CSV table of C-alpha atoms in Angstrom, one decimal:
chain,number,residue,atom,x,y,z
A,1,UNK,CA,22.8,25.4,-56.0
A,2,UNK,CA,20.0,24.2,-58.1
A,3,UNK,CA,22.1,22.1,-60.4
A,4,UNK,CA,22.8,20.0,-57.1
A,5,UNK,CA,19.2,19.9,-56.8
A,6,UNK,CA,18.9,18.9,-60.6
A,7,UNK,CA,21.4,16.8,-60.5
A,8,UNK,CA,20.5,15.1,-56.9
A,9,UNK,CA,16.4,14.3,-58.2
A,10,UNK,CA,18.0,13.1,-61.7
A,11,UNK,CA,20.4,10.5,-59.9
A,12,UNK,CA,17.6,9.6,-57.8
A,13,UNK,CA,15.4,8.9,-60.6
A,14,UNK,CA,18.4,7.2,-62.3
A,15,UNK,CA,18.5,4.9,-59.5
A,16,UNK,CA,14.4,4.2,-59.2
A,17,UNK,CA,14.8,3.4,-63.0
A,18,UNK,CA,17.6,0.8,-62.7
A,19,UNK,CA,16.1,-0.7,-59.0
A,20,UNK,CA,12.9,-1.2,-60.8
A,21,UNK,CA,13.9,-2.3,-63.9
A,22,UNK,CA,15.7,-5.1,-62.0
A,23,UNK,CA,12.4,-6.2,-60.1
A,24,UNK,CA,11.1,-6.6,-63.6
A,25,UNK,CA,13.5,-8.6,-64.8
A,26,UNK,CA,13.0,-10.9,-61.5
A,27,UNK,CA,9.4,-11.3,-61.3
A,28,UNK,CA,9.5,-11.7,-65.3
A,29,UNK,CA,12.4,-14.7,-64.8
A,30,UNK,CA,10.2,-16.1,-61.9
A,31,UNK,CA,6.9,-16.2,-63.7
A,32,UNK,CA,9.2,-18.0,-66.1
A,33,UNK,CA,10.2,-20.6,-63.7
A,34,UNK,CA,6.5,-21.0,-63.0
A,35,UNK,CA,5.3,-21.6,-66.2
A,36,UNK,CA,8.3,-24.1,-66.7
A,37,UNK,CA,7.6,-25.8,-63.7
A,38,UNK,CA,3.9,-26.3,-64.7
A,39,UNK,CA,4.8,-26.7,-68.5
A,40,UNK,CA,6.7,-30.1,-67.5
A,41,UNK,CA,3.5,-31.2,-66.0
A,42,UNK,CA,1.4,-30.3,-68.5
A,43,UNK,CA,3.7,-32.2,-71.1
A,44,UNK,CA,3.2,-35.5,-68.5
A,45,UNK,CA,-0.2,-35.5,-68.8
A,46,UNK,CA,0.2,-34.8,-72.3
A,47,UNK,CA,2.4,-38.0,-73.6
A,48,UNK,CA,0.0,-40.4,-71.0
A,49,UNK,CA,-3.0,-39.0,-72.7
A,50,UNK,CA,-2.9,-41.1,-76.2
A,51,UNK,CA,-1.9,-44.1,-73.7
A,52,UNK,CA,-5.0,-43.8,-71.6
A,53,UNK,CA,-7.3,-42.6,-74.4
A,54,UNK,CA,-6.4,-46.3,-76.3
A,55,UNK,CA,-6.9,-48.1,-73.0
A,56,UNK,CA,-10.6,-46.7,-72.8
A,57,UNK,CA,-11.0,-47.0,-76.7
A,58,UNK,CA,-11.0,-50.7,-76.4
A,59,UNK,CA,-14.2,-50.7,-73.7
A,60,UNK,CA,-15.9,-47.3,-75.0
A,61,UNK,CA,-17.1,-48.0,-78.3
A,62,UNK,CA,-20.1,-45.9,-78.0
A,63,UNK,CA,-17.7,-42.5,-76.3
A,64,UNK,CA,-15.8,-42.2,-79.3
A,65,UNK,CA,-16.9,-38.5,-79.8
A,66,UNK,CA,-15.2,-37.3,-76.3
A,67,UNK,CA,-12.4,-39.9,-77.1
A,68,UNK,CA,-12.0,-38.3,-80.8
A,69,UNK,CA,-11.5,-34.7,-79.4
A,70,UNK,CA,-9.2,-35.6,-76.6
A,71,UNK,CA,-7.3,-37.2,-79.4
A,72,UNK,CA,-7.5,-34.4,-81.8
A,73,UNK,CA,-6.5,-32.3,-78.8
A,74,UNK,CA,-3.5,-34.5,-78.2
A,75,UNK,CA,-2.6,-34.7,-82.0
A,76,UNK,CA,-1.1,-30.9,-82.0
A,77,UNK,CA,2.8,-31.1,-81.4
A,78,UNK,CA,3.3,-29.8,-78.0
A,79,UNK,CA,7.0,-28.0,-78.0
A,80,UNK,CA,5.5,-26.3,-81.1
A,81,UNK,CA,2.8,-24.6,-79.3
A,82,UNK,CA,3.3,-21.0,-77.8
A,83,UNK,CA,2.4,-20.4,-74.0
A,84,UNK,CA,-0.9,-19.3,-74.7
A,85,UNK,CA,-1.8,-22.1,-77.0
A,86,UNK,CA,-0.3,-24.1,-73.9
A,87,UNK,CA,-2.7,-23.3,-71.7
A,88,UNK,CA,-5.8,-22.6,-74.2
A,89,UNK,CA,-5.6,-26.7,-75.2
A,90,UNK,CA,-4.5,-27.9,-71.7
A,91,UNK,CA,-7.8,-25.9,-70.6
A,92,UNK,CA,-9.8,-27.7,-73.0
A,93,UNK,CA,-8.0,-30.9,-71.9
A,94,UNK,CA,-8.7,-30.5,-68.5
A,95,UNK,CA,-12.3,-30.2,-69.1
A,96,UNK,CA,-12.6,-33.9,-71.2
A,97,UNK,CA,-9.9,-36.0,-69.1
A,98,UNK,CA,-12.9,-36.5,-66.3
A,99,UNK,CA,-15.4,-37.8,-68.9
A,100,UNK,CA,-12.3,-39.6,-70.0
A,101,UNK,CA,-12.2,-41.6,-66.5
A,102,UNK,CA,-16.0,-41.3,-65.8
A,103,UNK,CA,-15.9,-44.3,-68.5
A,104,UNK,CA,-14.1,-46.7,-66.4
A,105,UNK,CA,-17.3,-46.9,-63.8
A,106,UNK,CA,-19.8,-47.7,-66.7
A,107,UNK,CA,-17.3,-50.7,-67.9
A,108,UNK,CA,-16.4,-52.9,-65.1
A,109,UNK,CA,-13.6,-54.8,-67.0
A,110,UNK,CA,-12.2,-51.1,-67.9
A,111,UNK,CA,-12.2,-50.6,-64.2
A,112,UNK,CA,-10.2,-53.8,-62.8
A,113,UNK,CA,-7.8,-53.4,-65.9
A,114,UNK,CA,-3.9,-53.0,-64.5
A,115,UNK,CA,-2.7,-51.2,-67.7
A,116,UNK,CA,-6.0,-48.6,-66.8
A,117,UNK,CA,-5.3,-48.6,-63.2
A,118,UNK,CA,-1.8,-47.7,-63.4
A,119,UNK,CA,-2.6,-45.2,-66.3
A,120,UNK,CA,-5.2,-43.3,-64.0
A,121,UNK,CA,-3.1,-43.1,-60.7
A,122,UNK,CA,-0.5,-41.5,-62.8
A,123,UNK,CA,-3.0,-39.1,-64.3
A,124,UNK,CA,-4.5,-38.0,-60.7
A,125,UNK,CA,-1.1,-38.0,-59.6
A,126,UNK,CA,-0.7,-35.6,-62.8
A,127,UNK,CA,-3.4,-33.6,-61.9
A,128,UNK,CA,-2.6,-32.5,-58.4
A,129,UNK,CA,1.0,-31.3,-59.7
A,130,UNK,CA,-0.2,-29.7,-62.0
A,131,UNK,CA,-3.0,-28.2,-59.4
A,132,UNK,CA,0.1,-26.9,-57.2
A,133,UNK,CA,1.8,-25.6,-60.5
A,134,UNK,CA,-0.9,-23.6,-61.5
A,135,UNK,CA,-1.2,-21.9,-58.1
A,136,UNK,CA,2.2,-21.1,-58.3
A,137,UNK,CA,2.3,-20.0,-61.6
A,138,UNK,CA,-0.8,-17.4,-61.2
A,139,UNK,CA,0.9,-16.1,-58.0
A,140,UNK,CA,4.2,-15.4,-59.7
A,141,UNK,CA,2.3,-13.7,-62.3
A,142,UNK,CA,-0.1,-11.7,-60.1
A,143,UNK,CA,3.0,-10.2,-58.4
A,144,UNK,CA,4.5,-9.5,-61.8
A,145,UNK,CA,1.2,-8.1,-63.0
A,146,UNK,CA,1.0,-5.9,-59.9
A,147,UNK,CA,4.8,-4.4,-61.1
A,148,UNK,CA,3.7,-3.5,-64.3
A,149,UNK,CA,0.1,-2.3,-63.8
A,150,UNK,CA,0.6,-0.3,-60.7
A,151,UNK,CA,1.5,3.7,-60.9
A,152,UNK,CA,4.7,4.9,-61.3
A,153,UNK,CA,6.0,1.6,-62.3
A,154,UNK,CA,3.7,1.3,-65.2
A,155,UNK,CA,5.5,4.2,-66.8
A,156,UNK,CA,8.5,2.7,-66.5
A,157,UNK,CA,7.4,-1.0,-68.0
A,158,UNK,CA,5.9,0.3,-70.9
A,159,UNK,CA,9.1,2.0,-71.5
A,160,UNK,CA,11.0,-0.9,-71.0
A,161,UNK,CA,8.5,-3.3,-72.7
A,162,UNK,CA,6.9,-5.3,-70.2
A,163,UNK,CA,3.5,-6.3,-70.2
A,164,UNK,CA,1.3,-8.3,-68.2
A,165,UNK,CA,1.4,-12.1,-68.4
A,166,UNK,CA,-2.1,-14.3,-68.9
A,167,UNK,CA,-3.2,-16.4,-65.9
A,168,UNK,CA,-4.2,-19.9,-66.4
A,169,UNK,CA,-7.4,-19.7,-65.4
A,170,UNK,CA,-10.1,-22.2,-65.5
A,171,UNK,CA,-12.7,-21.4,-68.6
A,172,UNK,CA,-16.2,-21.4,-68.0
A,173,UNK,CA,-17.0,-25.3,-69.5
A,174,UNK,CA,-14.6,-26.3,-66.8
A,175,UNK,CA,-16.1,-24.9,-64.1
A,176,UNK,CA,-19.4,-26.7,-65.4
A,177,UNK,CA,-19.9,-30.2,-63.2
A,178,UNK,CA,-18.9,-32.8,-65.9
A,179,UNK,CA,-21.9,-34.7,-67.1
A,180,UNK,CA,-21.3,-37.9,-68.6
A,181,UNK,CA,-23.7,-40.0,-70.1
A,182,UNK,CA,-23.4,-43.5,-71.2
């Protein structure tokens, strides 16, 4: 009689293993996805930066400190870069790129400039998606999180080597109002 027992709560267990183990492997492939989905924006905004950056060059002589680190941001080889150096410089990035277009109100000529206009609605266009991104990327992960840090299933992720995933959260600089002086 007790080896049914046994034998029923070892199945059982069995089971709960495999079902979760699943749910890993779903959230993990959808925080994936996420990531993907923002990563194409990111890399958008990434190849119009040097563009826009030259555009501004030519009317900002005196900004070329902000223009230098956006550059020397830019300058790192994107596909090269791991998911964490992803967001770490696209962080950094998304605290300069408003100093970046707070230049085209101190230069008139900047301002009415097609190639600049053009450059800037795809930017802000940019920006939004990869607004939307982000929120979907930090949902996917918080559910994923939630799997692996939540009892019993934390047992069960650190046997099977899941771990929880980093936001992409704003850093402290960009939650500072961007002053720009000119």
């Amino acid at each position: 009689m007790w080896i049914y027992f046994v034998g029923a709560v070892l199945l059982i267990l069995v089971v709960y293993a495999l079902v979760t183990f699943n749910s890993f492997i779903k959230l993990n492939n959808m925080v994936k996805e996420a990531f993907s989905t923002m990563d194409v924006y990111l890399k958008k905004r990434w190849d119009l930066i040097p563009n826009l950056v030259e555009t501004v060059k030519g009317y900002a002589k005196q900004e070329q400190d902000t223009l230098k680190k956006v550059t020397e941001l830019r300058n790192t080889v994107y596909d090269q870069l791991s998911k964490e150096e992803k967001i770490k410089t696209n962080v950094e990035l998304s605290y300069d790129m408003p100093k970046v277009m707070a230049f085209a109100e101190a230069y008139p000529d900047l301002k009415a400039s097609e190639n600049f206009k053009d450059l800037s609605d795809k930017l802000t266009k940019i920006e939004d998606d990869i607004a939307n991104a982000r929120k979907y990327y930090n949902g996917t992960v918080r559910l994923f999180n939630n799997k692996v840090e939540m009892f019993p299933n934390n047992l069960l992720a650190k046997l099977f080597g899941f771990h929880s995933q980093l936001m992409f959260e704003a850093s402290p600089k960009e939650k500072e109002t961007v002053k720009v002086e000119l």
